[in-house]
């Protein structure tokens, strides 16, 4: 992970030789993470680490001289790619160099709207009607918080309507700053009763009930995903909150908007997400 970089740097600067043993199987029944056996000796620093790959702890007895692979270390960033075998790392780097570019070649990712209290600022159709809030005056359409509903390669107007009819939070409160209409005041009173103005993000903005809406993205980009991150074309043209990222294309053509979500569904991009992203328990 990123925050372990000082430890990696210290190992590299402190010892003359560092050896890492990776296990294919988990070594402790109650541990949710794999372990790495660290062997370090000498002083003065080193430019490379030695890697050993074994199936289980019992294989340690069978390690022979010259079984290790030397790897040059990156100056910064994570070392997750060391978990790959040497052959896998070679293939991955060669394919990346010849056929792939970073997402920033196409556009810039950005965080969705930070409301400070999604449960209050995102509304269902029933709640909107109950308080008499008017579409495009008090509220604007959004892709609901969370990403479980993003199942395909695009989020369409029909998808939004289905979620609306299912009672999901498809609206976000975004009235004019000088709006003092009765429906808005009634709904604001609900937020005040719940203590929403005391939430940090609400407390530091004025007025507290108007979140800084991020522009509609061309693509949604899931980042806390149960399986893997994905790109989804925002064909519904709706806004979004910070449960996902958005991507604004430099050249927002219809073809590119629909092609990128499909092109990203490949083994190289998925592996890249594992190596450069962050895995949660």
Short mmCIF file of C-alpha atoms in Angstrom, two decimals:
data_model
loop_
_atom_site.label_atom_id
_atom_site.label_comp_id
_atom_site.label_asym_id
_atom_site.label_seq_id
_atom_site.Cartn_x
_atom_site.Cartn_y
_atom_site.Cartn_z
CA UNK A 1 0.00 0.00 0.00
CA UNK A 2 1.03 3.61 -0.46
CA UNK A 3 1.47 4.43 3.22
CA UNK A 4 4.07 1.64 3.60
CA UNK A 5 6.47 3.40 1.25
CA UNK A 6 8.69 4.71 4.12
CA UNK A 7 9.22 1.10 5.24
CA UNK A 8 10.20 0.01 1.73
CA UNK A 9 12.56 2.95 1.39
CA UNK A 10 14.15 2.17 4.76
CA UNK A 11 14.76 -1.46 3.78
CA UNK A 12 16.38 -0.34 0.56
CA UNK A 13 18.64 2.23 2.24
CA UNK A 14 19.51 0.25 5.34
CA UNK A 15 20.53 -3.26 4.22
CA UNK A 16 23.13 -4.58 1.79
CA UNK A 17 20.91 -7.52 0.79
CA UNK A 18 17.16 -8.01 1.06
CA UNK A 19 15.37 -11.22 0.14
CA UNK A 20 11.59 -11.62 -0.04
CA UNK A 21 9.77 -14.95 -0.07
CA UNK A 22 6.23 -14.93 -1.49
CA UNK A 23 3.75 -17.69 -0.70
CA UNK A 24 0.93 -18.75 -3.01
CA UNK A 25 -1.13 -19.97 -0.05
CA UNK A 26 -2.06 -18.05 3.06
CA UNK A 27 0.15 -19.13 5.93
CA UNK A 28 -2.05 -18.33 8.91
CA UNK A 29 -5.62 -19.58 9.09
CA UNK A 30 -6.96 -16.51 10.91
CA UNK A 31 -5.16 -13.92 8.75
CA UNK A 32 -7.01 -12.33 5.85
CA UNK A 33 -3.82 -11.23 4.08
CA UNK A 34 -0.94 -13.12 2.59
CA UNK A 35 2.37 -12.82 4.41
CA UNK A 36 5.83 -12.13 3.02
CA UNK A 37 8.96 -13.59 4.59
CA UNK A 38 11.61 -10.88 4.84
CA UNK A 39 15.33 -11.73 5.09
CA UNK A 40 17.70 -8.79 5.40
CA UNK A 41 21.39 -8.57 6.19
CA UNK A 42 24.36 -6.20 6.01
CA UNK A 43 24.36 -2.41 5.86
CA UNK A 44 24.81 0.35 3.31
CA UNK A 45 21.78 -0.03 1.07
CA UNK A 46 21.00 -1.99 -2.10
CA UNK A 47 19.71 -1.38 -5.62
CA UNK A 48 17.77 -4.63 -6.05
CA UNK A 49 15.92 -7.25 -4.02
CA UNK A 50 15.99 -11.03 -4.40
CA UNK A 51 12.63 -12.76 -4.78
CA UNK A 52 11.66 -16.36 -4.08
CA UNK A 53 8.30 -17.85 -5.01
CA UNK A 54 7.02 -20.89 -3.09
CA UNK A 55 3.68 -22.60 -2.67
CA UNK A 56 3.71 -23.14 1.09
CA UNK A 57 5.93 -22.84 4.14
CA UNK A 58 7.06 -26.45 3.73
CA UNK A 59 8.73 -25.46 0.45
CA UNK A 60 11.25 -23.29 2.30
CA UNK A 61 13.33 -26.41 3.02
CA UNK A 62 13.66 -27.07 -0.70
CA UNK A 63 14.95 -23.65 -1.76
CA UNK A 64 18.26 -24.03 -3.60
CA UNK A 65 21.03 -21.55 -4.49
CA UNK A 66 20.18 -19.54 -7.62
CA UNK A 67 16.44 -20.08 -7.12
CA UNK A 68 16.00 -16.36 -6.59
CA UNK A 69 15.14 -13.64 -9.12
CA UNK A 70 16.73 -10.21 -8.83
CA UNK A 71 14.42 -7.25 -9.42
CA UNK A 72 15.27 -3.60 -9.80
CA UNK A 73 13.15 -1.50 -7.47
CA UNK A 74 11.09 1.49 -8.48
CA UNK A 75 12.12 4.76 -6.87
CA UNK A 76 8.61 5.38 -5.54
CA UNK A 77 5.16 3.90 -5.49
CA UNK A 78 3.86 0.49 -4.57
CA UNK A 79 5.65 -2.78 -5.18
CA UNK A 80 2.55 -4.89 -5.76
CA UNK A 81 3.90 -6.07 -9.10
CA UNK A 82 6.53 -8.08 -7.19
CA UNK A 83 3.69 -10.47 -6.36
CA UNK A 84 3.70 -11.52 -10.02
CA UNK A 85 6.06 -14.16 -11.25
CA UNK A 86 9.02 -12.96 -13.30
CA UNK A 87 7.43 -14.19 -16.55
CA UNK A 88 4.13 -12.48 -15.73
CA UNK A 89 5.89 -9.21 -14.97
CA UNK A 90 7.81 -9.38 -18.23
CA UNK A 91 4.69 -10.03 -20.32
CA UNK A 92 2.68 -7.37 -18.49
CA UNK A 93 5.32 -4.66 -18.97
CA UNK A 94 5.85 -5.56 -22.64
CA UNK A 95 2.12 -5.47 -23.42
CA UNK A 96 1.73 -2.15 -21.58
CA UNK A 97 4.58 -0.57 -23.50
CA UNK A 98 3.33 -1.71 -26.91
CA UNK A 99 -0.47 -1.49 -26.69
CA UNK A 100 -1.72 0.55 -23.71
CA UNK A 101 -1.79 4.14 -22.44
CA UNK A 102 -2.90 5.66 -19.17
CA UNK A 103 -6.47 6.84 -18.68
CA UNK A 104 -5.19 10.42 -18.50
CA UNK A 105 -4.48 10.21 -22.24
CA UNK A 106 -8.25 10.31 -22.78
CA UNK A 107 -9.48 12.49 -19.94
CA UNK A 108 -9.18 13.53 -16.32
CA UNK A 109 -10.80 11.65 -13.42
CA UNK A 110 -12.45 13.71 -10.68
CA UNK A 111 -14.33 13.08 -7.49
CA UNK A 112 -18.10 13.37 -7.40
CA UNK A 113 -20.06 15.94 -5.40
CA UNK A 114 -19.28 15.85 -1.69
CA UNK A 115 -22.55 16.68 0.10
CA UNK A 116 -21.59 16.03 3.71
CA UNK A 117 -24.79 14.02 4.25
CA UNK A 118 -25.91 11.95 1.29
CA UNK A 119 -28.93 10.59 3.15
CA UNK A 120 -30.34 14.14 3.33
CA UNK A 121 -29.12 15.68 0.08
CA UNK A 122 -30.06 12.77 -2.17
CA UNK A 123 -33.80 12.28 -2.45
CA UNK A 124 -36.17 9.70 -3.82
CA UNK A 125 -39.01 10.66 -6.13
CA UNK A 126 -41.45 10.07 -3.27
CA UNK A 127 -39.61 12.52 -1.00
CA UNK A 128 -39.36 15.10 -3.77
CA UNK A 129 -43.12 14.96 -4.29
CA UNK A 130 -43.87 14.93 -0.58
CA UNK A 131 -42.14 18.28 -0.05
CA UNK A 132 -43.16 19.77 -3.39
CA UNK A 133 -39.58 20.23 -4.58
CA UNK A 134 -39.40 21.11 -8.26
CA UNK A 135 -37.09 19.35 -10.72
CA UNK A 136 -34.36 21.64 -12.13
CA UNK A 137 -35.32 24.32 -9.62
CA UNK A 138 -34.77 22.67 -6.24
CA UNK A 139 -33.31 19.31 -7.29
CA UNK A 140 -31.42 17.89 -10.28
CA UNK A 141 -31.11 14.23 -11.39
CA UNK A 142 -28.13 12.15 -10.27
CA UNK A 143 -26.85 8.62 -10.47
CA UNK A 144 -27.81 7.31 -6.99
CA UNK A 145 -25.10 6.88 -4.34
CA UNK A 146 -23.26 3.57 -4.46
CA UNK A 147 -22.37 1.51 -7.53
CA UNK A 148 -24.35 -1.73 -7.17
CA UNK A 149 -26.86 -0.46 -9.71
CA UNK A 150 -24.17 0.14 -12.36
CA UNK A 151 -24.27 -3.27 -14.01
CA UNK A 152 -23.72 -2.54 -17.68
CA UNK A 153 -21.40 -0.51 -19.90
CA UNK A 154 -23.65 2.55 -19.83
CA UNK A 155 -26.07 4.29 -17.47
CA UNK A 156 -29.07 5.27 -19.57
CA UNK A 157 -32.11 7.46 -19.04
CA UNK A 158 -34.16 4.26 -18.82
CA UNK A 159 -31.86 2.99 -16.05
CA UNK A 160 -32.38 6.26 -14.17
CA UNK A 161 -36.17 6.02 -14.57
CA UNK A 162 -36.17 2.42 -13.31
CA UNK A 163 -34.22 3.47 -10.22
CA UNK A 164 -36.56 6.40 -9.71
CA UNK A 165 -39.56 4.09 -9.82
CA UNK A 166 -37.81 1.71 -7.41
CA UNK A 167 -37.50 4.46 -4.78
CA UNK A 168 -33.76 5.12 -5.08
CA UNK A 169 -32.18 8.52 -4.39
CA UNK A 170 -32.13 9.83 -7.95
CA UNK A 171 -32.31 13.54 -7.06
CA UNK A 172 -29.82 15.83 -5.35
CA UNK A 173 -30.75 19.04 -3.59
CA UNK A 174 -29.33 21.95 -5.58
CA UNK A 175 -31.52 25.08 -5.39
CA UNK A 176 -30.54 28.62 -6.29
CA UNK A 177 -28.56 30.28 -3.50
CA UNK A 178 -31.25 32.94 -3.02
CA UNK A 179 -34.21 30.52 -3.14
CA UNK A 180 -36.48 30.87 -0.11
CA UNK A 181 -39.56 29.11 -1.43
CA UNK A 182 -41.90 27.30 0.96
CA UNK A 183 -41.09 23.74 -0.25
CA UNK A 184 -37.38 24.38 0.20
CA UNK A 185 -37.82 25.90 3.65
CA UNK A 186 -39.91 22.90 4.71
CA UNK A 187 -37.22 20.48 3.60
CA UNK A 188 -34.43 22.56 5.15
CA UNK A 189 -36.27 22.35 8.47
CA UNK A 190 -36.00 18.56 8.27
CA UNK A 191 -32.23 18.82 7.81
CA UNK A 192 -31.90 21.24 10.71
CA UNK A 193 -33.84 18.86 12.95
CA UNK A 194 -31.45 16.07 11.95
CA UNK A 195 -28.38 18.22 12.67
CA UNK A 196 -27.21 18.22 9.04
CA UNK A 197 -25.86 21.83 9.22
CA UNK A 198 -23.42 20.65 11.91
CA UNK A 199 -21.74 18.11 9.59
CA UNK A 200 -18.25 19.34 8.70
CA UNK A 201 -18.76 19.78 4.94
CA UNK A 202 -22.04 21.60 5.58
CA UNK A 203 -20.59 23.73 8.36
CA UNK A 204 -17.79 25.14 6.18
CA UNK A 205 -19.92 26.22 3.22
CA UNK A 206 -22.54 28.89 2.76
CA UNK A 207 -25.38 28.25 2.40
CA UNK A 208 -25.08 24.86 4.06
CA UNK A 209 -27.97 23.39 2.06
CA UNK A 210 -26.41 23.94 -1.39
CA UNK A 211 -23.62 21.42 -2.11
CA UNK A 212 -20.96 22.36 -4.70
CA UNK A 213 -22.28 20.37 -7.63
CA UNK A 214 -19.63 18.78 -9.85
CA UNK A 215 -20.31 18.98 -13.58
CA UNK A 216 -21.82 15.98 -15.32
CA UNK A 217 -19.06 13.56 -16.36
CA UNK A 218 -18.82 11.71 -19.66
CA UNK A 219 -18.06 8.46 -17.84
CA UNK A 220 -18.52 7.08 -14.36
CA UNK A 221 -15.50 5.33 -12.85
CA UNK A 222 -16.16 2.98 -9.94
CA UNK A 223 -13.40 2.93 -7.35
CA UNK A 224 -14.73 1.03 -4.34
CA UNK A 225 -15.83 -2.09 -6.15
CA UNK A 226 -16.68 -5.54 -4.88
CA UNK A 227 -15.11 -7.15 -7.96
CA UNK A 228 -13.16 -4.66 -10.07
CA UNK A 229 -13.30 -1.01 -11.16
CA UNK A 230 -15.20 -0.23 -14.35
CA UNK A 231 -15.94 2.62 -16.71
CA UNK A 232 -19.61 3.31 -17.46
CA UNK A 233 -20.83 5.75 -20.11
CA UNK A 234 -23.07 8.44 -18.60
CA UNK A 235 -25.59 8.43 -21.45
CA UNK A 236 -28.31 9.60 -19.06
CA UNK A 237 -26.40 12.87 -18.66
CA UNK A 238 -26.88 13.03 -14.88
CA UNK A 239 -24.76 14.32 -12.01
CA UNK A 240 -23.07 12.14 -9.38
CA UNK A 241 -21.83 12.06 -5.78
CA UNK A 242 -18.51 10.94 -4.33
CA UNK A 243 -19.32 7.23 -4.13
CA UNK A 244 -17.67 7.06 -7.56
CA UNK A 245 -15.33 9.05 -9.77
CA UNK A 246 -16.24 10.78 -13.00
CA UNK A 247 -14.12 11.05 -16.14
CA UNK A 248 -14.33 14.11 -18.39
CA UNK A 249 -13.03 13.27 -21.86
CA UNK A 250 -10.69 15.66 -23.66
CA UNK A 251 -12.43 14.78 -26.92
CA UNK A 252 -15.95 13.78 -25.84
CA UNK A 253 -17.05 11.99 -28.99
CA UNK A 254 -19.96 9.56 -28.84
CA UNK A 255 -17.74 6.79 -30.21
CA UNK A 256 -15.06 7.21 -27.54
CA UNK A 257 -17.62 7.54 -24.78
CA UNK A 258 -19.05 4.12 -25.66
CA UNK A 259 -15.77 2.45 -26.64
CA UNK A 260 -13.74 3.05 -23.47
CA UNK A 261 -16.02 1.08 -21.10
CA UNK A 262 -15.82 -1.90 -23.43
CA UNK A 263 -12.09 -1.59 -24.12
CA UNK A 264 -11.36 -1.47 -20.38
CA UNK A 265 -12.86 -4.96 -19.95
CA UNK A 266 -9.67 -6.89 -20.59
CA UNK A 267 -7.22 -8.89 -18.51
CA UNK A 268 -4.40 -6.35 -18.77
CA UNK A 269 -6.51 -3.45 -17.47
CA UNK A 270 -7.93 -5.67 -14.71
CA UNK A 271 -4.43 -6.72 -13.66
CA UNK A 272 -3.33 -3.09 -13.76
CA UNK A 273 -6.16 -2.22 -11.39
CA UNK A 274 -4.89 -4.89 -8.97
CA UNK A 275 -1.31 -3.65 -9.16
CA UNK A 276 -1.81 0.12 -9.08
CA UNK A 277 -5.05 0.34 -7.16
CA UNK A 278 -5.64 -0.34 -3.51
CA UNK A 279 -7.20 -3.59 -2.29
CA UNK A 280 -9.54 -3.49 0.68
CA UNK A 281 -10.42 -6.40 2.93
#
